[in-house]
PDB file of C-alpha atoms and ligand atoms in Angstrom:
ATOM      1  CA  MET Y   1      88.217 168.069  93.695  1.00 84.00           C
ATOM      2  CA  ARG Y   2      91.752 169.380  93.256  1.00 95.00           C
ATOM      3  CA  LYS Y   3      91.929 172.111  90.625  1.00 96.00           C
ATOM      4  CA  LYS Y   4      94.648 172.288  87.945  1.00 97.00           C
ATOM      5  CA  ILE Y   5      95.991 175.779  87.268  1.00 98.00           C
ATOM      6  CA  VAL Y   6      98.452 177.400  84.894  1.00 98.00           C
ATOM      7  CA  ALA Y   7      99.266 180.975  85.916  1.00 98.00           C
ATOM      8  CA  GLY Y   8     101.406 183.356  83.887  1.00 98.00           C
ATOM      9  CA  ASN Y   9     103.566 185.754  85.864  1.00 98.00           C
ATOM     10  CA  TRP Y  10     104.430 188.627  83.527  1.00 98.00           C
ATOM     11  CA  LYS Y  11     106.766 190.213  86.098  1.00 98.00           C
ATOM     12  CA  MET Y  12     107.876 193.720  84.993  1.00 98.00           C
ATOM     13  CA  ASN Y  13     107.395 193.220  81.255  1.00 98.00           C
ATOM     14  CA  MET Y  14     105.303 194.846  78.518  1.00 98.00           C
ATOM     15  CA  ASN Y  15     103.952 198.379  78.419  1.00 98.00           C
ATOM     16  CA  LEU Y  16     100.220 198.976  78.791  1.00 98.00           C
ATOM     17  CA  ALA Y  17      99.321 198.707  75.106  1.00 98.00           C
ATOM     18  CA  GLU Y  18     101.398 195.551  74.681  1.00 98.00           C
ATOM     19  CA  GLY Y  19      99.918 193.970  77.789  1.00 98.00           C
ATOM     20  CA  LEU Y  20      96.308 194.649  76.776  1.00 98.00           C
ATOM     21  CA  LYS Y  21      96.946 193.308  73.287  1.00 98.00           C
ATOM     22  CA  PHE Y  22      98.535 190.178  74.687  1.00 98.00           C
ATOM     23  CA  ALA Y  23      95.669 189.602  77.164  1.00 98.00           C
ATOM     24  CA  GLU Y  24      93.234 189.915  74.258  1.00 98.00           C
ATOM     25  CA  SER Y  25      95.092 187.289  72.284  1.00 97.00           C
ATOM     26  CA  VAL Y  26      95.224 184.874  75.246  1.00 97.00           C
ATOM     27  CA  SER Y  27      91.512 185.405  75.895  1.00 97.00           C
ATOM     28  CA  ARG Y  28      90.633 184.871  72.217  1.00 96.00           C
ATOM     29  CA  TYR Y  29      92.720 181.691  72.082  1.00 96.00           C
ATOM     30  CA  PHE Y  30      90.999 180.040  75.042  1.00 94.00           C
ATOM     31  CA  ASN Y  31      87.505 181.319  74.288  1.00 91.00           C
ATOM     32  CA  ASN Y  32      87.638 179.620  70.914  1.00 87.00           C
ATOM     33  CA  LYS Y  33      88.650 176.290  72.437  1.00 84.00           C
ATOM     34  CA  PRO Y  34      86.776 173.638  74.342  1.00 80.00           C
ATOM     35  CA  ALA Y  35      87.341 174.182  78.073  1.00 77.00           C
ATOM     36  CA  ALA Y  36      91.001 173.751  79.000  1.00 76.00           C
ATOM     37  CA  LYS Y  37      91.753 171.162  81.702  1.00 87.00           C
ATOM     38  CA  ALA Y  38      93.379 173.884  83.772  1.00 94.00           C
ATOM     39  CA  GLU Y  39      92.224 177.266  85.021  1.00 96.00           C
ATOM     40  CA  VAL Y  40      94.311 179.887  83.200  1.00 97.00           C
ATOM     41  CA  ILE Y  41      95.400 183.027  85.057  1.00 98.00           C
ATOM     42  CA  LEU Y  42      97.365 186.097  83.925  1.00 98.00           C
ATOM     43  CA  CYS Y  43      99.227 187.879  86.740  1.00 98.00           C
ATOM     44  CA  THR Y  44     100.043 191.331  85.408  1.00 98.00           C
ATOM     45  CA  PRO Y  45     101.706 194.501  86.649  1.00 98.00           C
ATOM     46  CA  PHE Y  46      99.311 196.759  88.622  1.00 98.00           C
ATOM     47  CA  ILE Y  47      99.152 199.278  85.772  1.00 98.00           C
ATOM     48  CA  HIS Y  48      97.681 196.651  83.448  1.00 98.00           C
ATOM     49  CA  LEU Y  49      95.289 195.079  85.871  1.00 98.00           C
ATOM     50  CA  GLY Y  50      92.152 197.209  85.364  1.00 98.00           C
ATOM     51  CA  GLY Y  51      92.344 196.925  81.580  1.00 98.00           C
ATOM     52  CA  VAL Y  52      93.267 193.254  81.558  1.00 98.00           C
ATOM     53  CA  SER Y  53      90.502 192.376  84.035  1.00 98.00           C
ATOM     54  CA  ALA Y  54      87.961 194.169  81.825  1.00 98.00           C
ATOM     55  CA  ILE Y  55      89.181 192.248  78.775  1.00 98.00           C
ATOM     56  CA  LEU Y  56      89.017 188.942  80.647  1.00 97.00           C
ATOM     57  CA  GLU Y  57      85.580 189.543  82.185  1.00 95.00           C
ATOM     58  CA  ASN Y  58      83.256 186.715  81.070  1.00 91.00           C
ATOM     59  CA  SER Y  59      86.185 184.938  79.439  1.00 93.00           C
ATOM     60  CA  LYS Y  60      87.727 181.604  80.372  1.00 93.00           C
ATOM     61  CA  VAL Y  61      90.855 183.328  81.696  1.00 97.00           C
ATOM     62  CA  ALA Y  62      91.220 184.998  85.127  1.00 98.00           C
ATOM     63  CA  SER Y  63      93.434 187.908  86.130  1.00 98.00           C
ATOM     64  CA  GLY Y  64      95.669 188.441  89.132  1.00 98.00           C
ATOM     65  CA  ALA Y  65      98.298 190.739  90.633  1.00 98.00           C
ATOM     66  CA  GLN Y  66     101.888 189.909  91.524  1.00 98.00           C
ATOM     67  CA  ASN Y  67     101.964 191.524  94.964  1.00 98.00           C
ATOM     68  CA  CYS Y  68      99.782 193.525  97.361  1.00 98.00           C
ATOM     69  CA  ALA Y  69     100.288 195.874 100.298  1.00 98.00           C
ATOM     70  CA  SER Y  70     100.549 194.561 103.839  1.00 98.00           C
ATOM     71  CA  GLU Y  71      98.237 197.341 105.042  1.00 98.00           C
ATOM     72  CA  GLU Y  72      94.585 197.949 104.284  1.00 97.00           C
ATOM     73  CA  SER Y  73      94.587 201.623 103.251  1.00 97.00           C
ATOM     74  CA  GLY Y  74      96.024 205.017 104.135  1.00 98.00           C
ATOM     75  CA  ALA Y  75      99.312 206.870 103.931  1.00 98.00           C
ATOM     76  CA  TYR Y  76     101.479 204.250 102.226  1.00 98.00           C
ATOM     77  CA  THR Y  77     102.842 206.070  99.186  1.00 98.00           C
ATOM     78  CA  GLY Y  78     103.339 203.841  96.185  1.00 97.00           C
ATOM     79  CA  GLU Y  79     101.509 200.828  97.613  1.00 98.00           C
ATOM     80  CA  VAL Y  80      98.490 199.029  96.134  1.00 98.00           C
ATOM     81  CA  SER Y  81      96.040 197.371  98.511  1.00 98.00           C
ATOM     82  CA  ALA Y  82      94.398 193.985  98.153  1.00 98.00           C
ATOM     83  CA  GLY Y  83      91.005 195.741  98.106  1.00 98.00           C
ATOM     84  CA  MET Y  84      92.086 197.879  95.141  1.00 98.00           C
ATOM     85  CA  ILE Y  85      93.216 194.758  93.297  1.00 98.00           C
ATOM     86  CA  LYS Y  86      89.896 193.067  93.985  1.00 98.00           C
ATOM     87  CA  SER Y  87      88.036 196.168  92.728  1.00 98.00           C
ATOM     88  CA  THR Y  88      89.557 195.715  89.240  1.00 98.00           C
ATOM     89  CA  GLY Y  89      87.836 192.341  88.898  1.00 98.00           C
ATOM     90  CA  ALA Y  90      91.050 190.412  89.544  1.00 98.00           C
ATOM     91  CA  LYS Y  91      90.650 187.102  91.358  1.00 98.00           C
ATOM     92  CA  TYR Y  92      94.188 186.199  92.406  1.00 98.00           C
ATOM     93  CA  VAL Y  93      97.351 187.662  93.883  1.00 98.00           C
ATOM     94  CA  ILE Y  94     100.823 186.131  94.010  1.00 98.00           C
ATOM     95  CA  ILE Y  95     102.395 186.491  97.453  1.00 98.00           C
ATOM     96  CA  GLY Y  96     105.929 185.628  98.518  1.00 98.00           C
ATOM     97  CA  HIS Y  97     107.556 185.354  95.107  1.00 98.00           C
ATOM     98  CA  SER Y  98     111.294 184.850  95.600  1.00 97.00           C
ATOM     99  CA  GLU Y  99     112.006 188.132  93.777  1.00 97.00           C
ATOM    100  CA  ARG Y 100     109.895 189.944  96.380  1.00 98.00           C
ATOM    101  CA  ARG Y 101     111.588 188.034  99.196  1.00 97.00           C
ATOM    102  CA  SER Y 102     115.116 188.779  97.993  1.00 96.00           C
ATOM    103  CA  TYR Y 103     114.997 192.231  96.292  1.00 97.00           C
ATOM    104  CA  TYR Y 104     112.362 193.817  98.552  1.00 97.00           C
ATOM    105  CA  HIS Y 105     113.254 191.997 101.774  1.00 97.00           C
ATOM    106  CA  GLU Y 106     109.784 190.587 102.337  1.00 98.00           C
ATOM    107  CA  ASP Y 107     110.037 188.239 105.298  1.00 97.00           C
ATOM    108  CA  ASP Y 108     107.664 185.591 106.589  1.00 97.00           C
ATOM    109  CA  ALA Y 109     105.875 188.031 108.934  1.00 97.00           C
ATOM    110  CA  ILE Y 110     105.143 190.533 106.131  1.00 98.00           C
ATOM    111  CA  LEU Y 111     104.001 187.754 103.828  1.00 98.00           C
ATOM    112  CA  ASN Y 112     101.678 186.451 106.506  1.00 98.00           C
ATOM    113  CA  ARG Y 113     100.161 189.939 106.760  1.00 98.00           C
ATOM    114  CA  LYS Y 114      99.846 190.305 102.984  1.00 98.00           C
ATOM    115  CA  THR Y 115      98.130 186.930 102.816  1.00 98.00           C
ATOM    116  CA  SER Y 116      95.656 188.057 105.501  1.00 98.00           C
ATOM    117  CA  MET Y 117      94.910 191.277 103.594  1.00 98.00           C
ATOM    118  CA  ALA Y 118      94.362 189.389 100.341  1.00 98.00           C
ATOM    119  CA  LEU Y 119      92.064 186.776 101.865  1.00 98.00           C
ATOM    120  CA  LYS Y 120      90.118 189.418 103.776  1.00 98.00           C
ATOM    121  CA  SER Y 121      89.551 191.278 100.496  1.00 98.00           C
ATOM    122  CA  GLY Y 122      88.207 188.175  98.785  1.00 98.00           C
ATOM    123  CA  LEU Y 123      91.245 187.445  96.632  1.00 98.00           C
ATOM    124  CA  LYS Y 124      92.668 183.989  96.171  1.00 98.00           C
ATOM    125  CA  VAL Y 125      96.338 183.719  97.044  1.00 98.00           C
ATOM    126  CA  ILE Y 126      99.107 182.016  95.088  1.00 98.00           C
ATOM    127  CA  PHE Y 127     101.634 181.621  97.900  1.00 98.00           C
ATOM    128  CA  CYS Y 128     105.213 180.989  96.694  1.00 98.00           C
ATOM    129  CA  CYS Y 129     107.918 179.088  98.506  1.00 98.00           C
ATOM    130  CA  GLY Y 130     111.261 177.611  97.514  1.00 98.00           C
ATOM    131  CA  GLU Y 131     114.893 177.299  98.435  1.00 97.00           C
ATOM    132  CA  VAL Y 132     117.984 178.992  96.974  1.00 96.00           C
ATOM    133  CA  LYS Y 133     120.781 176.965  95.375  1.00 94.00           C
ATOM    134  CA  GLU Y 134     123.000 176.842  98.421  1.00 94.00           C
ATOM    135  CA  GLU Y 135     120.144 175.602 100.593  1.00 96.00           C
ATOM    136  CA  ARG Y 136     119.499 172.750  98.166  1.00 95.00           C
ATOM    137  CA  GLU Y 137     123.183 171.906  97.929  1.00 94.00           C
ATOM    138  CA  THR Y 138     123.468 171.692 101.700  1.00 96.00           C
ATOM    139  CA  GLY Y 139     120.310 169.608 102.021  1.00 96.00           C
ATOM    140  CA  LYS Y 140     118.292 172.331 103.760  1.00 97.00           C
ATOM    141  CA  HIS Y 141     115.537 172.634 101.126  1.00 98.00           C
ATOM    142  CA  PHE Y 142     112.812 170.788 103.062  1.00 98.00           C
ATOM    143  CA  GLU Y 143     113.553 172.749 106.219  1.00 98.00           C
ATOM    144  CA  VAL Y 144     113.442 176.094 104.346  1.00 98.00           C
ATOM    145  CA  VAL Y 145     110.149 175.402 102.606  1.00 98.00           C
ATOM    146  CA  LYS Y 146     108.637 174.166 105.892  1.00 98.00           C
ATOM    147  CA  ARG Y 147     109.654 177.401 107.646  1.00 98.00           C
ATOM    148  CA  GLN Y 148     108.301 179.585 104.814  1.00 98.00           C
ATOM    149  CA  LEU Y 149     104.927 177.822 104.911  1.00 98.00           C
ATOM    150  CA  GLU Y 150     104.634 177.589 108.685  1.00 98.00           C
ATOM    151  CA  ASN Y 151     105.514 181.244 109.316  1.00 97.00           C
ATOM    152  CA  GLY Y 152     103.998 182.883 106.224  1.00 97.00           C
ATOM    153  CA  LEU Y 153     100.906 180.824 105.486  1.00 98.00           C
ATOM    154  CA  PHE Y 154      99.916 178.300 108.120  1.00 98.00           C
ATOM    155  CA  LEU Y 155      98.710 180.925 110.607  1.00 97.00           C
ATOM    156  CA  HIS Y 156      95.521 181.035 108.541  1.00 97.00           C
ATOM    157  CA  SER Y 157      92.453 178.914 109.164  1.00 97.00           C
ATOM    158  CA  GLY Y 158      91.395 175.793 107.306  1.00 97.00           C
ATOM    159  CA  ASN Y 159      88.513 177.706 105.686  1.00 96.00           C
ATOM    160  CA  GLU Y 160      90.946 180.319 104.426  1.00 97.00           C
ATOM    161  CA  MET Y 161      93.210 177.615 103.012  1.00 97.00           C
ATOM    162  CA  ALA Y 162      90.459 176.736 100.542  1.00 96.00           C
ATOM    163  CA  GLU Y 163      91.286 180.087  98.875  1.00 98.00           C
ATOM    164  CA  VAL Y 164      95.022 179.383  98.690  1.00 98.00           C
ATOM    165  CA  VAL Y 165      97.187 177.797  96.007  1.00 98.00           C
ATOM    166  CA  ILE Y 166     100.796 176.948  96.876  1.00 98.00           C
ATOM    167  CA  ALA Y 167     103.541 177.418  94.269  1.00 98.00           C
ATOM    168  CA  TYR Y 168     106.847 175.633  94.795  1.00 98.00           C
ATOM    169  CA  GLU Y 169     109.534 177.565  92.945  1.00 97.00           C
ATOM    170  CA  PRO Y 170     113.121 176.510  93.578  1.00 96.00           C
ATOM    171  CA  VAL Y 171     114.925 179.849  93.292  1.00 94.00           C
ATOM    172  CA  TRP Y 172     117.838 178.269  91.399  1.00 94.00           C
ATOM    173  CA  ALA Y 173     115.400 177.307  88.634  1.00 92.00           C
ATOM    174  CA  ILE Y 174     113.720 180.708  88.163  1.00 90.00           C
ATOM    175  CA  GLY Y 175     114.715 182.363  84.899  1.00 86.00           C
ATOM    176  CA  THR Y 176     117.913 180.320  84.789  1.00 88.00           C
ATOM    177  CA  GLY Y 177     116.954 177.647  82.281  1.00 84.00           C
ATOM    178  CA  LEU Y 178     117.586 175.040  84.998  1.00 84.00           C
ATOM    179  CA  THR Y 179     114.493 173.115  86.028  1.00 87.00           C
ATOM    180  CA  ALA Y 180     113.952 170.798  88.930  1.00 90.00           C
ATOM    181  CA  THR Y 181     113.720 167.269  87.594  1.00 95.00           C
ATOM    182  CA  PRO Y 182     110.170 165.899  87.633  1.00 96.00           C
ATOM    183  CA  ASP Y 183     111.243 163.674  90.545  1.00 97.00           C
ATOM    184  CA  GLN Y 184     112.678 166.604  92.524  1.00 96.00           C
ATOM    185  CA  ALA Y 185     109.433 168.528  91.963  1.00 97.00           C
ATOM    186  CA  GLN Y 186     107.301 165.545  92.971  1.00 98.00           C
ATOM    187  CA  GLU Y 187     109.382 164.923  96.103  1.00 98.00           C
ATOM    188  CA  MET Y 188     108.924 168.522  97.311  1.00 98.00           C
ATOM    189  CA  HIS Y 189     105.253 168.734  96.308  1.00 98.00           C
ATOM    190  CA  LYS Y 190     104.548 165.524  98.223  1.00 98.00           C
ATOM    191  CA  PHE Y 191     106.379 166.955 101.233  1.00 98.00           C
ATOM    192  CA  ILE Y 192     104.313 170.177 101.037  1.00 98.00           C
ATOM    193  CA  ARG Y 193     101.058 168.221 100.807  1.00 98.00           C
ATOM    194  CA  GLN Y 194     102.142 166.219 103.845  1.00 98.00           C
ATOM    195  CA  LEU Y 195     102.756 169.462 105.783  1.00 98.00           C
ATOM    196  CA  VAL Y 196      99.285 170.712 104.832  1.00 98.00           C
ATOM    197  CA  ASN Y 197      97.877 167.353 105.915  1.00 98.00           C
ATOM    198  CA  GLU Y 198      99.580 167.515 109.322  1.00 98.00           C
ATOM    199  CA  LYS Y 199      98.320 171.038 109.927  1.00 98.00           C
ATOM    200  CA  TYR Y 200      94.854 171.027 108.326  1.00 98.00           C
ATOM    201  CA  GLY Y 201      93.909 167.378 107.727  1.00 97.00           C
ATOM    202  CA  LYS Y 202      93.556 165.097 104.758  1.00 97.00           C
ATOM    203  CA  GLU Y 203      90.655 166.733 102.953  1.00 97.00           C
ATOM    204  CA  ILE Y 204      92.274 170.173 102.723  1.00 97.00           C
ATOM    205  CA  ALA Y 205      95.623 168.599 101.786  1.00 98.00           C
ATOM    206  CA  GLU Y 206      94.095 166.509  99.001  1.00 98.00           C
ATOM    207  CA  ASP Y 207      92.216 169.522  97.605  1.00 98.00           C
ATOM    208  CA  MET Y 208      95.251 171.835  97.728  1.00 98.00           C
ATOM    209  CA  THR Y 209      96.524 172.875  94.297  1.00 98.00           C
ATOM    210  CA  ILE Y 210     100.340 172.899  94.315  1.00 98.00           C
ATOM    211  CA  LEU Y 211     102.014 174.505  91.299  1.00 98.00           C
ATOM    212  CA  TYR Y 212     105.578 174.110  90.102  1.00 97.00           C
ATOM    213  CA  GLY Y 213     107.487 177.147  88.846  1.00 97.00           C
ATOM    214  CA  GLY Y 214     110.994 177.670  87.490  1.00 95.00           C
ATOM    215  CA  SER Y 215     111.957 177.566  83.800  1.00 92.00           C
ATOM    216  CA  CYS Y 216     108.804 175.683  82.855  1.00 95.00           C
ATOM    217  CA  LYS Y 217     108.485 175.502  79.072  1.00 95.00           C
ATOM    218  CA  PRO Y 218     106.596 173.519  76.447  1.00 97.00           C
ATOM    219  CA  SER Y 219     109.404 170.945  76.223  1.00 96.00           C
ATOM    220  CA  ASN Y 220     109.403 170.025  79.928  1.00 95.00           C
ATOM    221  CA  ALA Y 221     105.894 170.905  81.144  1.00 97.00           C
ATOM    222  CA  ALA Y 222     104.128 167.633  80.299  1.00 97.00           C
ATOM    223  CA  GLU Y 223     106.640 165.513  82.192  1.00 97.00           C
ATOM    224  CA  ILE Y 224     106.611 167.735  85.279  1.00 97.00           C
ATOM    225  CA  PHE Y 225     102.794 168.001  85.255  1.00 97.00           C
ATOM    226  CA  SER Y 226     102.474 164.216  84.969  1.00 97.00           C
ATOM    227  CA  LYS Y 227     103.643 163.811  88.570  1.00 98.00           C
ATOM    228  CA  PRO Y 228     100.800 163.051  90.982  1.00 98.00           C
ATOM    229  CA  ASP Y 229     101.382 165.985  93.342  1.00 98.00           C
ATOM    230  CA  VAL Y 230     102.096 168.604  90.653  1.00 98.00           C
ATOM    231  CA  ASP Y 231      98.835 170.374  89.782  1.00 98.00           C
ATOM    232  CA  GLY Y 232     100.053 172.857  87.172  1.00 98.00           C
ATOM    233  CA  GLY Y 233     102.560 175.649  86.902  1.00 98.00           C
ATOM    234  CA  LEU Y 234     103.491 179.238  87.630  1.00 98.00           C
ATOM    235  CA  ILE Y 235     105.120 180.413  84.434  1.00 98.00           C
ATOM    236  CA  GLY Y 236     107.426 183.419  84.061  1.00 97.00           C
ATOM    237  CA  GLY Y 237     109.383 183.882  80.820  1.00 96.00           C
ATOM    238  CA  ALA Y 238     107.331 181.425  78.782  1.00 97.00           C
ATOM    239  CA  SER Y 239     104.085 183.200  79.718  1.00 98.00           C
ATOM    240  CA  LEU Y 240     105.108 186.172  77.556  1.00 98.00           C
ATOM    241  CA  LYS Y 241     104.845 184.185  74.321  1.00 98.00           C
ATOM    242  CA  LEU Y 242     101.399 183.077  73.230  1.00 98.00           C
ATOM    243  CA  ASP Y 243     102.553 179.830  71.606  1.00 98.00           C
ATOM    244  CA  ASP Y 244     104.674 178.775  74.580  1.00 98.00           C
ATOM    245  CA  PHE Y 245     102.070 179.710  77.168  1.00 98.00           C
ATOM    246  CA  THR Y 246      99.200 177.981  75.409  1.00 97.00           C
ATOM    247  CA  ALA Y 247     101.361 174.881  74.805  1.00 97.00           C
ATOM    248  CA  ILE Y 248     102.108 174.720  78.549  1.00 97.00           C
ATOM    249  CA  VAL Y 249      98.385 174.947  79.341  1.00 97.00           C
ATOM    250  CA  GLU Y 250      97.691 172.160  76.857  1.00 95.00           C
ATOM    251  CA  ALA Y 251     100.383 170.061  78.581  1.00 95.00           C
ATOM    252  CA  VAL Y 252      98.177 169.763  81.678  1.00 93.00           C
TER     253      VAL Y 252
HETATM  254  P1  PGA T 301     110.466 181.477  84.970  1.00 65.09           P
HETATM  255  O1  PGA T 301     109.813 182.207  86.224  1.00 65.09           O
HETATM  256  O2  PGA T 301     109.387 180.582  84.388  1.00 65.09           O
HETATM  257  O3  PGA T 301     110.875 182.569  84.037  1.00 65.09           O
HETATM  258  O4  PGA T 301     111.611 180.670  85.488  1.00 65.09           O
HETATM  259  C1  PGA T 301     108.896 181.568  87.069  1.00 65.09           C
HETATM  260  C2  PGA T 301     108.463 182.522  88.152  1.00 65.09           C
HETATM  261  O5  PGA T 301     109.305 183.281  88.640  1.00 65.09           O
HETATM  262  O6  PGA T 301     107.275 182.555  88.558  1.00 65.09           O
END
């Protein structure tokens, strides 16, 4: 059965006290409700992760990180390993976000390694892909997403793919207020599912959760999520406001 997911990506926002308070309010909101139709995840900065994971333990909300190291342990000053993330109680890690790809020069080979580290440590991976504006305008978007998935993700086994969620995030839609139309999202999500099918077979492709991300908000979420190959969202800006975030979850 394909799982629906709404994941909040806090990015580099909120200090520790603010983050813990916000996680408490999200947890309280969903714990007082009948089960949501989607799994809800909060992807926080590393600093928040231990505290947030403790708050979310035994709640209906899961925690995750936004990145992990490409190495297992050792002399890598400033890095945080997948094993450390797992030890906080977190279940997920975002890998390959476009901000990591562009500002920190993370290429397909590094992302493949990070994905291996995460899966080896028992984390589930939210693997991001998506084209920049110019690539869409020149009709290269399918080719770009195919390359990102084939070189960064598809070197893993079918069993490992059961622990992976794919997030399609057109870079031109992230934080810009521009969203892909529901039809553009559906077209790409269908293409991604087809790629998974060709590589891993029908069962894995049908079970694969594929999220949309990029200026998702309460006013557009329901329409985007209504498309057959869109299984939820990866939410940036709108995940920092309780009302907006919960409304997006309810839109599933
Ligand atoms: P946004 O970010 O919702 O603020 O556009 C989405 C993301 O980067 O994951």
